[in-house]
Coordinates of C-alpha atoms and ligand atoms in Angstrom, one line a residue:
Chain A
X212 CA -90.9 92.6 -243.7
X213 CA -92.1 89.1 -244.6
X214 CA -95.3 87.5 -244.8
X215 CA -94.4 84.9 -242.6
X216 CA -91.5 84.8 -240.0
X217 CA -91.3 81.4 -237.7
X218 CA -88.4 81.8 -235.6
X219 CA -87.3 79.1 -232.9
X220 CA -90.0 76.8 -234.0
X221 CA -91.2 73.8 -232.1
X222 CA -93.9 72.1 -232.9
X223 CA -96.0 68.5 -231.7
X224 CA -98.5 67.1 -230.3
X225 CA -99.3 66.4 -226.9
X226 CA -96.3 67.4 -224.9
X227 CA -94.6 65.3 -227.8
X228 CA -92.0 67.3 -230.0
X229 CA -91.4 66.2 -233.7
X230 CA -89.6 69.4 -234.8
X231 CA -87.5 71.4 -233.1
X232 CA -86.0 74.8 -233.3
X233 CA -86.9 76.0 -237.2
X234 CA -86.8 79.4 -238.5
X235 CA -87.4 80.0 -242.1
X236 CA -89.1 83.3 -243.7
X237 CA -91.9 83.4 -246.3
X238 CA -91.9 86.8 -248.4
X239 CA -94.5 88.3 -250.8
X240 CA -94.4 86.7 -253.9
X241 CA -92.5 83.4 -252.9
X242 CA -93.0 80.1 -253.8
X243 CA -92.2 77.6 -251.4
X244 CA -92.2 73.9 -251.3
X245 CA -92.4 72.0 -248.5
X246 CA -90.7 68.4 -249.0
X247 CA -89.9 65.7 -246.5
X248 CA -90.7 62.0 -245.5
X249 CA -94.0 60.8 -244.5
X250 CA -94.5 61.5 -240.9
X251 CA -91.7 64.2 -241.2
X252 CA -94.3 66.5 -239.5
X253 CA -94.9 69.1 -242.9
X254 CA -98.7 68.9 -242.3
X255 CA -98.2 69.9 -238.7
X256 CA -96.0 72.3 -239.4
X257 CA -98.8 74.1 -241.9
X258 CA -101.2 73.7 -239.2
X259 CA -99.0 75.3 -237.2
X260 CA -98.3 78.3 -239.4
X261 CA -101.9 78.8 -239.6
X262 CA -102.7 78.7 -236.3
X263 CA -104.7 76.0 -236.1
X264 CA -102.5 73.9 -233.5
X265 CA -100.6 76.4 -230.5
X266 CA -96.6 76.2 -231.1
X267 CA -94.8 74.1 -228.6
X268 CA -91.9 76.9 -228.5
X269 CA -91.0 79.7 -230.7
X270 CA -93.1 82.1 -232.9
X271 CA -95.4 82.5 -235.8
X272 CA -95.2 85.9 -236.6
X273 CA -97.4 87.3 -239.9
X274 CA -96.2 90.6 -241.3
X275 CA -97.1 92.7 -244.3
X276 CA -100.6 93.1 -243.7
X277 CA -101.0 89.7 -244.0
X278 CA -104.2 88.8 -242.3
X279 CA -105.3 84.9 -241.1
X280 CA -108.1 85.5 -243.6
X281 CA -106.3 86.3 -246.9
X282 CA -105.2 82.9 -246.5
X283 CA -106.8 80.0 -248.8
X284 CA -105.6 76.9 -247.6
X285 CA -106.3 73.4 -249.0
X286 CA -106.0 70.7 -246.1
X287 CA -104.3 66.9 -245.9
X288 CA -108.1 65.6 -245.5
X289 CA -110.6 66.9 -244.4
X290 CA -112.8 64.9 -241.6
X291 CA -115.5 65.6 -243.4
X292 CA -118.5 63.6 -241.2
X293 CA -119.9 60.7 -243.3
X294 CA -123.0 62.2 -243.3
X295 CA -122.6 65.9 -244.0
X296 CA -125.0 67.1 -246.5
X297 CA -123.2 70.0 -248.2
X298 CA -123.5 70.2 -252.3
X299 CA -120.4 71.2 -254.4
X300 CA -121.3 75.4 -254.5
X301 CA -121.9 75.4 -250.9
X302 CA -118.6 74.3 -250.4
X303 CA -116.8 76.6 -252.5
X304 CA -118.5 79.9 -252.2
X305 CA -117.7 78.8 -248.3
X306 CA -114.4 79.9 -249.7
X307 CA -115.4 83.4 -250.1
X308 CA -116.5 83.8 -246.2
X309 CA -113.5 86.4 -246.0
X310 CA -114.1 88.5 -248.6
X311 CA -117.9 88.7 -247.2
X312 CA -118.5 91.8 -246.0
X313 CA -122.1 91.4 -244.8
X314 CA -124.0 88.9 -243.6
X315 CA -124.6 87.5 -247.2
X316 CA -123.0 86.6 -250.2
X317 CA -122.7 89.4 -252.9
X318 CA -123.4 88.8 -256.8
X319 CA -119.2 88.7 -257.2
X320 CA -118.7 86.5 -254.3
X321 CA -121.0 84.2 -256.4
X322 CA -119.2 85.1 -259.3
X323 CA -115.7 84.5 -258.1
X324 CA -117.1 80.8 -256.8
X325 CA -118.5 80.2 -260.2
X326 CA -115.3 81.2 -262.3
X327 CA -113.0 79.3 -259.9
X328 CA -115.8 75.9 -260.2
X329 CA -115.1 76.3 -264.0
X330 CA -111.3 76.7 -263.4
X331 CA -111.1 73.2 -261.7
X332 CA -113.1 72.4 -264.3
X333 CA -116.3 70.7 -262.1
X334 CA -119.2 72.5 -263.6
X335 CA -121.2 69.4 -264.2
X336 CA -120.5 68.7 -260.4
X337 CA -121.8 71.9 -259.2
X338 CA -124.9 71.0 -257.8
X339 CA -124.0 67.4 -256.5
X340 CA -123.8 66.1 -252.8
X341 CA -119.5 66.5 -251.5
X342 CA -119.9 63.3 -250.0
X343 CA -120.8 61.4 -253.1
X344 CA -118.3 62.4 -255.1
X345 CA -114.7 60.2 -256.1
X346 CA -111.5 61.1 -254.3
X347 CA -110.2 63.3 -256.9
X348 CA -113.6 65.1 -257.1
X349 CA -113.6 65.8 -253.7
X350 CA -109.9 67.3 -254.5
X351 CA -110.8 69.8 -256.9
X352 CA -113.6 70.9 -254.9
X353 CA -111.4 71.9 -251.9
X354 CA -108.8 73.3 -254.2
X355 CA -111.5 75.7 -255.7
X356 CA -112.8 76.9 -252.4
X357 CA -109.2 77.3 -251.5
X358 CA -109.2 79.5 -254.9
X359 CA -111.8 81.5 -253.6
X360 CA -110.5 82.1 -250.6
X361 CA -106.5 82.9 -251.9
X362 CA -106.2 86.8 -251.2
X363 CA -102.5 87.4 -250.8
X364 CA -101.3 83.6 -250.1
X365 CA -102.4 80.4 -250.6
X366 CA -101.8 77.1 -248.4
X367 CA -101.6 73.9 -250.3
X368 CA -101.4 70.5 -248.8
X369 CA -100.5 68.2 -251.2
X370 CA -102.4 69.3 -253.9
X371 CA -102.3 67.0 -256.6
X372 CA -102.7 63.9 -254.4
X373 CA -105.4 62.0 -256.1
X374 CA -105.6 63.7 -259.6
X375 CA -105.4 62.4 -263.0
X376 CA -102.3 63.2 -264.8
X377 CA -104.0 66.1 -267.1
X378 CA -105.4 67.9 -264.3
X379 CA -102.2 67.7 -262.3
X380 CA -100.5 69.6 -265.0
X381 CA -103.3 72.0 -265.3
X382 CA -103.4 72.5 -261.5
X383 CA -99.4 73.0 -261.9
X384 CA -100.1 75.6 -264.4
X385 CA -102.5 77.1 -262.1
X386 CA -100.2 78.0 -259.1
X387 CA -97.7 78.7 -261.0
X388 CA -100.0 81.7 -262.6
X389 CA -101.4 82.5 -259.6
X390 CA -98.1 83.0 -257.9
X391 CA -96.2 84.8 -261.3
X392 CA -99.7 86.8 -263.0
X393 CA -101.4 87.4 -259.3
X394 CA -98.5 87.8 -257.2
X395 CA -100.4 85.4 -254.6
X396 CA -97.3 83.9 -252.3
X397 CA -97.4 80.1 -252.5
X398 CA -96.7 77.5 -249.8
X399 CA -97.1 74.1 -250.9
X400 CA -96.4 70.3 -249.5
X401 CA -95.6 67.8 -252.4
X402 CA -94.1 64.5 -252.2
X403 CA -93.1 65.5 -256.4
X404 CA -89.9 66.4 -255.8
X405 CA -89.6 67.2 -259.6
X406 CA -92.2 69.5 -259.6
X407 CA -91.2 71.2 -256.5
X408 CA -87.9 71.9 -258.3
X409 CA -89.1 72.8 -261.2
X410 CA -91.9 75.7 -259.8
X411 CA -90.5 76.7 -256.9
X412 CA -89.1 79.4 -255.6
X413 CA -87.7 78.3 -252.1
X414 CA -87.3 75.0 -250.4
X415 CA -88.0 74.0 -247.1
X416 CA -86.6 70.2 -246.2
X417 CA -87.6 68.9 -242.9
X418 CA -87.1 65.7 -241.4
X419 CA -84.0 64.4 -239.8
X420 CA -81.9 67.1 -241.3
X421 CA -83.5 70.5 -242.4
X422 CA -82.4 73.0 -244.8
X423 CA -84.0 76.1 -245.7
X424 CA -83.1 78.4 -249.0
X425 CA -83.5 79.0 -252.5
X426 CA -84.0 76.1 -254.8
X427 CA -80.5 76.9 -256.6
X428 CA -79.0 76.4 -252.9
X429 CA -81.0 73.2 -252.4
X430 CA -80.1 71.7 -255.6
X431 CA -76.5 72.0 -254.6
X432 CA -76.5 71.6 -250.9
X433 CA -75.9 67.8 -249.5
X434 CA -79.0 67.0 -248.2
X435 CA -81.1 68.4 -251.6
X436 CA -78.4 66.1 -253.4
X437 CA -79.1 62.9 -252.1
X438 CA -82.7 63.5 -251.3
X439 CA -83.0 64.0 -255.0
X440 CA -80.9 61.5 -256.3
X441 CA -83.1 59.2 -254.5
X442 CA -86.0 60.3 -256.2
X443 CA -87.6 62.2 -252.5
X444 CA -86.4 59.3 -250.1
X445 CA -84.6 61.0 -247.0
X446 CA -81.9 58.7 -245.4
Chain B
X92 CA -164.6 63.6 -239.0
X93 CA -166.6 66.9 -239.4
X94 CA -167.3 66.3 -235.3
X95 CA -163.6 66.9 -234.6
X96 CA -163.3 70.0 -237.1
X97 CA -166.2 71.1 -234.8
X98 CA -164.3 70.1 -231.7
X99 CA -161.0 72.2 -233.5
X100 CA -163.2 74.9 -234.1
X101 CA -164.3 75.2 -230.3
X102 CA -160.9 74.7 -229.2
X103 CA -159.2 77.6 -230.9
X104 CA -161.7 79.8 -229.3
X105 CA -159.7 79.7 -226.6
X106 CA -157.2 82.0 -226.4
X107 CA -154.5 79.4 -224.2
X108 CA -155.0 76.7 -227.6
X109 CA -154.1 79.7 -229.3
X110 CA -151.6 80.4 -227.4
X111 CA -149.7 77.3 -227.3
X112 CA -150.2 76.9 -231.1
X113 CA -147.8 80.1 -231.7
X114 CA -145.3 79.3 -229.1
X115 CA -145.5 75.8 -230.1
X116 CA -144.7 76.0 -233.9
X117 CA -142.3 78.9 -233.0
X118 CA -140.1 76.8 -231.0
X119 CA -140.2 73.9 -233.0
X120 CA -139.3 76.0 -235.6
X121 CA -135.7 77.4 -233.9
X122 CA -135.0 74.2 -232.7
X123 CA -135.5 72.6 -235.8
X124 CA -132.7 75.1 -237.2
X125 CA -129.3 73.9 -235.4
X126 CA -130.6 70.3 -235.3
X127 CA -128.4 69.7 -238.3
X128 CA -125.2 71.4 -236.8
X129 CA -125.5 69.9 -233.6
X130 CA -125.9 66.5 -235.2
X131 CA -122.8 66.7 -237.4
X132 CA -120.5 68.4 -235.1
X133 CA -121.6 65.3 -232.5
X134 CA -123.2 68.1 -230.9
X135 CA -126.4 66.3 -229.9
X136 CA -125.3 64.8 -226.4
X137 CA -124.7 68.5 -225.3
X138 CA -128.4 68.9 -226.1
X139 CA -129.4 66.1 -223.6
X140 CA -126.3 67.3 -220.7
X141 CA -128.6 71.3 -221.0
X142 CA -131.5 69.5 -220.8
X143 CA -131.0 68.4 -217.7
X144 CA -129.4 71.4 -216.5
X145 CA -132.3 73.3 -217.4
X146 CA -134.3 70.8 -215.1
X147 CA -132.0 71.5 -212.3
X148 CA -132.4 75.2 -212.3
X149 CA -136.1 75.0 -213.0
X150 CA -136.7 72.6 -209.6
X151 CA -134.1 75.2 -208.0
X152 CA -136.6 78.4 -209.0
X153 CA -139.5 76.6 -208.2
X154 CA -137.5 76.4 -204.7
X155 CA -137.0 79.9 -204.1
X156 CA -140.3 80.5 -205.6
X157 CA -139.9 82.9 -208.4
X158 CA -143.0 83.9 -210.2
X159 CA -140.9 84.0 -213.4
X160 CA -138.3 81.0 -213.8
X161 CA -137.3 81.3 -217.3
X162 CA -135.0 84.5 -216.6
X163 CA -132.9 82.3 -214.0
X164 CA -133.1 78.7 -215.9
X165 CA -132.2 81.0 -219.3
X166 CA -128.9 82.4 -217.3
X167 CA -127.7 78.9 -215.5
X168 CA -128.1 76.9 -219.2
X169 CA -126.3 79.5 -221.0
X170 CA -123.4 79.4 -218.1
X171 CA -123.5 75.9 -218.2
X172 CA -123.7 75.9 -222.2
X173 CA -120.0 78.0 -222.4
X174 CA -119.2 76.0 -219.4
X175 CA -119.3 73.1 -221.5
X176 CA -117.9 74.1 -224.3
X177 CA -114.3 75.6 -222.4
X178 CA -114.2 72.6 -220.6
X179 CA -114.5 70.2 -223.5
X180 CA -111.6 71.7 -224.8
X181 CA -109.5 71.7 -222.5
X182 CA -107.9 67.9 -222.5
X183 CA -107.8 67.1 -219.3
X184 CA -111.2 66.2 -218.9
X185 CA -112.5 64.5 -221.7
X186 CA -115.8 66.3 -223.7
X187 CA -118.5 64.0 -222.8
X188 CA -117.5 63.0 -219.2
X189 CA -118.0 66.6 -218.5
X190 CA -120.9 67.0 -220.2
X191 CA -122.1 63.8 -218.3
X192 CA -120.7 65.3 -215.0
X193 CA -122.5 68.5 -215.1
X194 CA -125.7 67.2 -216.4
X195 CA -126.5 64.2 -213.7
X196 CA -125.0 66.4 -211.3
X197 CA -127.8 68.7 -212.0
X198 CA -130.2 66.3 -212.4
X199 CA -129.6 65.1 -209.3
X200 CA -129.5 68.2 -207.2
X201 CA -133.0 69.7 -209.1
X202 CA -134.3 66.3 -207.9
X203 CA -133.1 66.7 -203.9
X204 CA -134.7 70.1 -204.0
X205 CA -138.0 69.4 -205.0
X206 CA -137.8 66.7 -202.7
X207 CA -136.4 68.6 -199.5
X208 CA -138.4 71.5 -200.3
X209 CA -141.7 70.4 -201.7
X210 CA -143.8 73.1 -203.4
X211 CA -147.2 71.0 -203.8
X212 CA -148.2 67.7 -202.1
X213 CA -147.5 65.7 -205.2
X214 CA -143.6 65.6 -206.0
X215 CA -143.5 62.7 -208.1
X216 CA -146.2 65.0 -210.5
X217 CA -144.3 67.7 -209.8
X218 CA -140.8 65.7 -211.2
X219 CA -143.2 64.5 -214.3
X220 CA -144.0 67.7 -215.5
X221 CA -140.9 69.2 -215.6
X222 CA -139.3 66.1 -217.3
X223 CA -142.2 65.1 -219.7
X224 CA -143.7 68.9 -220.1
X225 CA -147.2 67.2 -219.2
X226 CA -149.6 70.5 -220.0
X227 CA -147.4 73.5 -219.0
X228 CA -147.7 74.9 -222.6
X229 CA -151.5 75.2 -222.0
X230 CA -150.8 77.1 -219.3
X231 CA -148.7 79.6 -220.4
X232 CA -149.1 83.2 -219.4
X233 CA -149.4 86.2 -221.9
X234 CA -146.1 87.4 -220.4
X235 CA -144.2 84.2 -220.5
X236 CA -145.9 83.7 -224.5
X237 CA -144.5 86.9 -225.5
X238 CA -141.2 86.0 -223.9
X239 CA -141.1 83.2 -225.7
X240 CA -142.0 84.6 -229.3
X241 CA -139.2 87.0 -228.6
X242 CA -136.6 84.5 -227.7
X243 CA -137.8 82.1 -230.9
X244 CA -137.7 84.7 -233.2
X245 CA -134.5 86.2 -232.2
X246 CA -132.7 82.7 -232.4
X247 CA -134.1 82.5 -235.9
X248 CA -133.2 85.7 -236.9
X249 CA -129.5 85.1 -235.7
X250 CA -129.6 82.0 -237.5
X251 CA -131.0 83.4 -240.9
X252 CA -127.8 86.3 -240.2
X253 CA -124.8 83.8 -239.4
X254 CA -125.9 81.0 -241.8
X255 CA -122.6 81.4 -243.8
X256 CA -120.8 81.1 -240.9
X257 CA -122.4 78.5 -239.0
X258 CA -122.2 76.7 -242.7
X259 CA -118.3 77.1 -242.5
X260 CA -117.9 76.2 -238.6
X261 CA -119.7 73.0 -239.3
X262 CA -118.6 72.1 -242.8
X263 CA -114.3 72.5 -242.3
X264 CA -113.3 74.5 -239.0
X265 CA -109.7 74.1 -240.1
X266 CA -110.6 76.0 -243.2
X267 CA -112.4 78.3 -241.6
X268 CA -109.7 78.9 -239.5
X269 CA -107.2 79.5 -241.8
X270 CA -109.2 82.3 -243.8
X271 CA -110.0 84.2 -240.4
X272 CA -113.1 82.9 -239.1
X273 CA -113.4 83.3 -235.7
X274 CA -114.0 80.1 -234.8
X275 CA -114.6 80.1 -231.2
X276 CA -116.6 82.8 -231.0
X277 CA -119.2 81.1 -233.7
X278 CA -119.1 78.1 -231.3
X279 CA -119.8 80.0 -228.5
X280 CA -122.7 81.1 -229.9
X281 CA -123.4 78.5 -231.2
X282 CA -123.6 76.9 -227.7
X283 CA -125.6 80.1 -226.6
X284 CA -128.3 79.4 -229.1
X285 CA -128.2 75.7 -227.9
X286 CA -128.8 76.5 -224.4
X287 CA -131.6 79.4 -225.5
X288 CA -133.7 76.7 -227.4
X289 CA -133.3 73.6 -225.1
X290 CA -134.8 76.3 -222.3
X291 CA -137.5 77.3 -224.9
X292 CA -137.9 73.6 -225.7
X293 CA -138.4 72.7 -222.1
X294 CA -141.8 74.4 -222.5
X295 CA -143.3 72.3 -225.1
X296 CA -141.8 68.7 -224.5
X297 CA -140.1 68.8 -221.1
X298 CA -136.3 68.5 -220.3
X299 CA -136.1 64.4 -221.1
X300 CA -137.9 64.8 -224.9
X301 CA -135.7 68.3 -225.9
X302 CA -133.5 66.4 -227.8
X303 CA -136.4 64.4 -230.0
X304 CA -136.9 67.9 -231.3
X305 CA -133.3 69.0 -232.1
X306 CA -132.3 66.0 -233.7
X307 CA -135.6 64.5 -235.3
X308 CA -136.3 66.8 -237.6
X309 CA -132.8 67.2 -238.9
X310 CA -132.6 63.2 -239.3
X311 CA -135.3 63.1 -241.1
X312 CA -134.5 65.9 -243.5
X313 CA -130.9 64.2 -244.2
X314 CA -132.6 61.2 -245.4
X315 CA -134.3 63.1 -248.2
X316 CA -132.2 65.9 -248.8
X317 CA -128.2 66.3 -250.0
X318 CA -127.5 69.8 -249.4
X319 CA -127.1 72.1 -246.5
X320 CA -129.6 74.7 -247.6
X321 CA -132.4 72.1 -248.4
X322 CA -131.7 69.9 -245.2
X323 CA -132.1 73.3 -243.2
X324 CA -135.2 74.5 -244.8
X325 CA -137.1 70.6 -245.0
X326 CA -135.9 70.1 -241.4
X327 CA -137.6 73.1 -240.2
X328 CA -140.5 72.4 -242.3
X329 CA -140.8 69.0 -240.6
X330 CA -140.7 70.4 -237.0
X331 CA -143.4 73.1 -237.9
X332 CA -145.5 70.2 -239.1
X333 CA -144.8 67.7 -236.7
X334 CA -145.6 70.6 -233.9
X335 CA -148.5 71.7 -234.9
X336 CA -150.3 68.1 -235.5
X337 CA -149.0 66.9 -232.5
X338 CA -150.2 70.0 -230.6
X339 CA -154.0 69.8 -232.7
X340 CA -153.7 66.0 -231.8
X341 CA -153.1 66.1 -228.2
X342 CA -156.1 68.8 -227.7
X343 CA -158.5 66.6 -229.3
X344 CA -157.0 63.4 -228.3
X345 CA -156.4 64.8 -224.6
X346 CA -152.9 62.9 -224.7
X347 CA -149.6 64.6 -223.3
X348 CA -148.7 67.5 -225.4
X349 CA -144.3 66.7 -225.0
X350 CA -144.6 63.0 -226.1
X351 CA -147.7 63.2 -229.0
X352 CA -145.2 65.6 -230.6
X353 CA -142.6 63.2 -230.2
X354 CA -144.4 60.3 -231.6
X355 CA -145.4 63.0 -234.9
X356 CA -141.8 63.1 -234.7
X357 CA -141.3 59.7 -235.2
X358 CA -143.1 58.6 -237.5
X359 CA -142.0 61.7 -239.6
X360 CA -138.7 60.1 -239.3
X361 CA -140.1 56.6 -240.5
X362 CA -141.9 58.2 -243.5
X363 CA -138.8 60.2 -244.5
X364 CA -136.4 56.9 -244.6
X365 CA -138.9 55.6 -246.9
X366 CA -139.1 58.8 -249.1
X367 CA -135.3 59.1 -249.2
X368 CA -135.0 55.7 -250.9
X369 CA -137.7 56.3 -253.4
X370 CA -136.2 59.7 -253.7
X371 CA -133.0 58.2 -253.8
X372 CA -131.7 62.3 -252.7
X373 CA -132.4 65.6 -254.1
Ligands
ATP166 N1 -103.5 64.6 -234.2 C1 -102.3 64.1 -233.9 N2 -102.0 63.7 -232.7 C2 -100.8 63.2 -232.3 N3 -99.8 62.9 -233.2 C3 -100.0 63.3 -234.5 C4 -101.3 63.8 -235.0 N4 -101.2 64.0 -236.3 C5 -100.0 63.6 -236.7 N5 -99.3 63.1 -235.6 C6 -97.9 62.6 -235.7 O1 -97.0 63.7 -236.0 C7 -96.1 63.2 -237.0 C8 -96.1 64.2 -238.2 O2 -97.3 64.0 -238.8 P1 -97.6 64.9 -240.1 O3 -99.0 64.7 -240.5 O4 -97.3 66.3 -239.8 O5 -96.7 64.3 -241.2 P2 -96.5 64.7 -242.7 O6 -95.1 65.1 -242.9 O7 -97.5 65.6 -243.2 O8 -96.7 63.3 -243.4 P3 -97.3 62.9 -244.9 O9 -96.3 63.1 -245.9 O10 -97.7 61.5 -244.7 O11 -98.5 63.8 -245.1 C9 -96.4 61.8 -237.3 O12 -95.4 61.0 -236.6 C10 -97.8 61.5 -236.8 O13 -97.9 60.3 -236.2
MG167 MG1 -99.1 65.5 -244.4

């Protein structure tokens, strides 16, 4: 059974439908990119998946002992309040909240926070306010806590928005080995159409016309034809 | 100034100064604790709606004349407290109109029964005291003092356990959401916890000043302070403080207990702004 099976999807806001009637399937060990316009609805079709808006129609169903909390998931933006006094290691051991047994962190829930820090490589930053930090700072902080929290899948929401070049790569590199040396499943939103093609395992294309399959398929379907050719523009 | 250490000294003989030193610090302590959730999750005006709540249930006990009120005012806030919460959900009725519907309509009826059904001679006194606290904590019974060091501690105690989680539920509930926090539950209790301290509160200040004590404290704190941790601690520091020296001062002073901690409060706040810019956040 899959990790993820949406069947008859519909999903919006408000009595207000932006996609109808999508199935696709997520299996252990996949890694799917999510492509499409802005405004297409892939963010609210993540919430949805996750649970964090109801379905308008249809079903989320997770299977294969996935669990909501082996889920680390990396959002749009946060709304993050102005004010919110949180330093950097807060944040990311936050992301170890599932794996916390007790009331308490445990010496490798500290660990784990500590090693993925070092991975997004914001060492220096550990100890500084959230709120004061640059765009891209902010970025690797969620991404790290995401890290943290990535049993079995991880949830990525435009992840390299707002990174330098190097630490795009390096993030790159990082998914790719969490998804091929961890066997973590991947679902990722990215407007980098040549990185989705390049990683990726499986692509989702939603917007005015939707196609769902292996990136080989996509690369020879219509739609994946022209969308590329146009460098990610729909039409 | 060694004539009021003398005066102190007297005072603390007595075992009701005594008394409402505990309970005092104690509750400003737990109420000090939430202050910074409840300010960041825009929390705070739920504070004020309970308050007012409480108010109504304590004029509707004093009604049916119960010897005890807190048992009934501590079951109608926490009703009201979920109540609150459900509703503000739901999207039909906005958050804060309900909020502001269920607390002036409480404030209203509390104030047509102790009107309709006067319990003493002297309503407009009687109205005073339960908004502005007046001297109720100097006149606390043992039973109702060991109620309320039960109640303060346990609040703390939950807090000190779910600290992770009420970290996570404030910081990102999307987040926590998606790695299988149950977030409605933790703001259901938080809302439980809420409605425990503003009826604990409602003791030492009165139902109109509860929120100075929730959301003073963790002001002030944020103005010197950058993470969650030391916000939390500083901000319960500054209650306990502020508590006690308004509590000492209004003994010796003979001013209102609810408002003299209030004004502590304040200027707390005033010297903090200044700290945080010399400080420039730690
Ligand atoms: N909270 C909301 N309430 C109502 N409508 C919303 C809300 N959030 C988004 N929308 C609308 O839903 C549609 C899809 O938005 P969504 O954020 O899912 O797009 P997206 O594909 O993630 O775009 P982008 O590439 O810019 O991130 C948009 O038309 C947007 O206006
Ligand atoms: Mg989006």
């Amino acid at each position: 059974m899959a990790l993820i099976t949406c069947a008859g999807l519909s999903l919006g806001y408000e009595g207000r439908e932006i996609i109808k009637d999508l199935n696709f399937t997520v299996s252990g060990g996949d890694y799917l990119c999510i492509v499409g316009e802005n405004g297409s609805g892939k963010t609210t079709l993540m919430k949805t998946v996750l649970g964090l808006i109801p379905p308008m129609a249809g079903s989320v169903v997770m299977g294969d002992g996935l669990k909501a909390g082996e889920i680390g998931y990396l959002p749009q933006q946060t709304q993050v309040q102005r004010d919110f006094p949180a330093s950097v290691r807060e944040i990311v051991l936050s992301g170890c909240q599932s794996r916390q047994k007790g009331f308490f962190y445990k010496a490798d829930d500290r660990a784990l926070a500590d090693r993925n820090i070092e991975r997004m490589g914001i060492k220096d930053l550990r100890d500084r306010c959230y709120r004061e930090l640059s765009g891209g700072q902010q970025q690797r902080v969620l991404l790290a806590r995401a890290l943290c929290a990535a049993g079995k899948m991880i949830v990525l929401d435009e992840p390299v928005a707002g990174l330098d070049p190097r630490v795009t790569a390096e993030m790159y590199r990082l998914i790719e080995d969490l998804n091929k040396k961890d066997g973590i499943t991947v679902m990722m939103i990215s407007h980098d159409i040549g990185a989705a093609l390049r990683y990726a395992s499986h692509i989702l294309h939603i917007g005015r016309r939707v196609f769902f399959g292996t990136k080989e398929d996509y690369m020879s379907s219509v739609i994946g034809r022209e969308f590329i050719s146009q460098g990610g523009e729909d039409r | 100034m060694s004539a009021v250490f003398a005066k102190l000294a007297l005072y603390l003989t007595y075992p009701f100064v005594r008394y409402a030193l505990i309970v005092g610090v104690l509750i400003a302590l737990c109420s000090s604790l939430l202050g910074v959730t409840l300010v960041l999750k825009r929390f705070s005006f739920i504070g004020d709606g309970l308050s007012h709540v409480a108010f109504g249930a304590m004029a509707a006990a004093s009604v049916l004349g119960l010897t005890s009120e807190m048992p009934l005012v501590l079951t109608v806030t926490v009703i009201c407290a979920v109540l609150i919460l459900r509703v503000g959900q739901n999207a039909k009725i906005k958050g804060d109109a309900s909020i502001a519907m269920i607390s002036v309509g409480a404030l209203a009826l509390g104030y047509m029964l102790m009107n309709i059904f006067p319990t003493s001679g002297n309503v407009s006194g009687d109205v005073c005291t339960t908004l502005f606290g007046s001297t109720s904590i100097l006149t606390l019974t043992p039973k109702k003092v060991r109620l309320c060091v039960v109640l303060s501690l346990t609040v703390t105690a939950v807090f000190i356990l779910f600290y992770n989680r009420i970290f996570a539920v404030t910081f990102d509930e999307g987040f926590a959401t998606a790695s299988g926090t149950n977030v409605k539950m933790y703001n259901l209790m938080i809302a439980v916890i809420i409605a425990v301290i503003i009826v604990l509160a409602m003791n030492l200040v009165g139902s109109l000043l509860i929120s100075a004590l929730v959301i003073f404290p963790a002001v002030s704190a944020m103005r010197m302070f950058r993470s969650f941790k030391s916000v939390t601690i500083c901000s319960a520091v500054i209650s306990v403080v502020c508590a006690f020296l308004g509590i000492i001062v209004s003994i010796i002073e003979g001013t209102p207990v609810g408002s003299t901690i209030v004004m502590v409060n304040v200027a707390a706040f005033a010297a903090s702004c200044i700290a945080g810019r010399y400080l420039g956040g730690v």
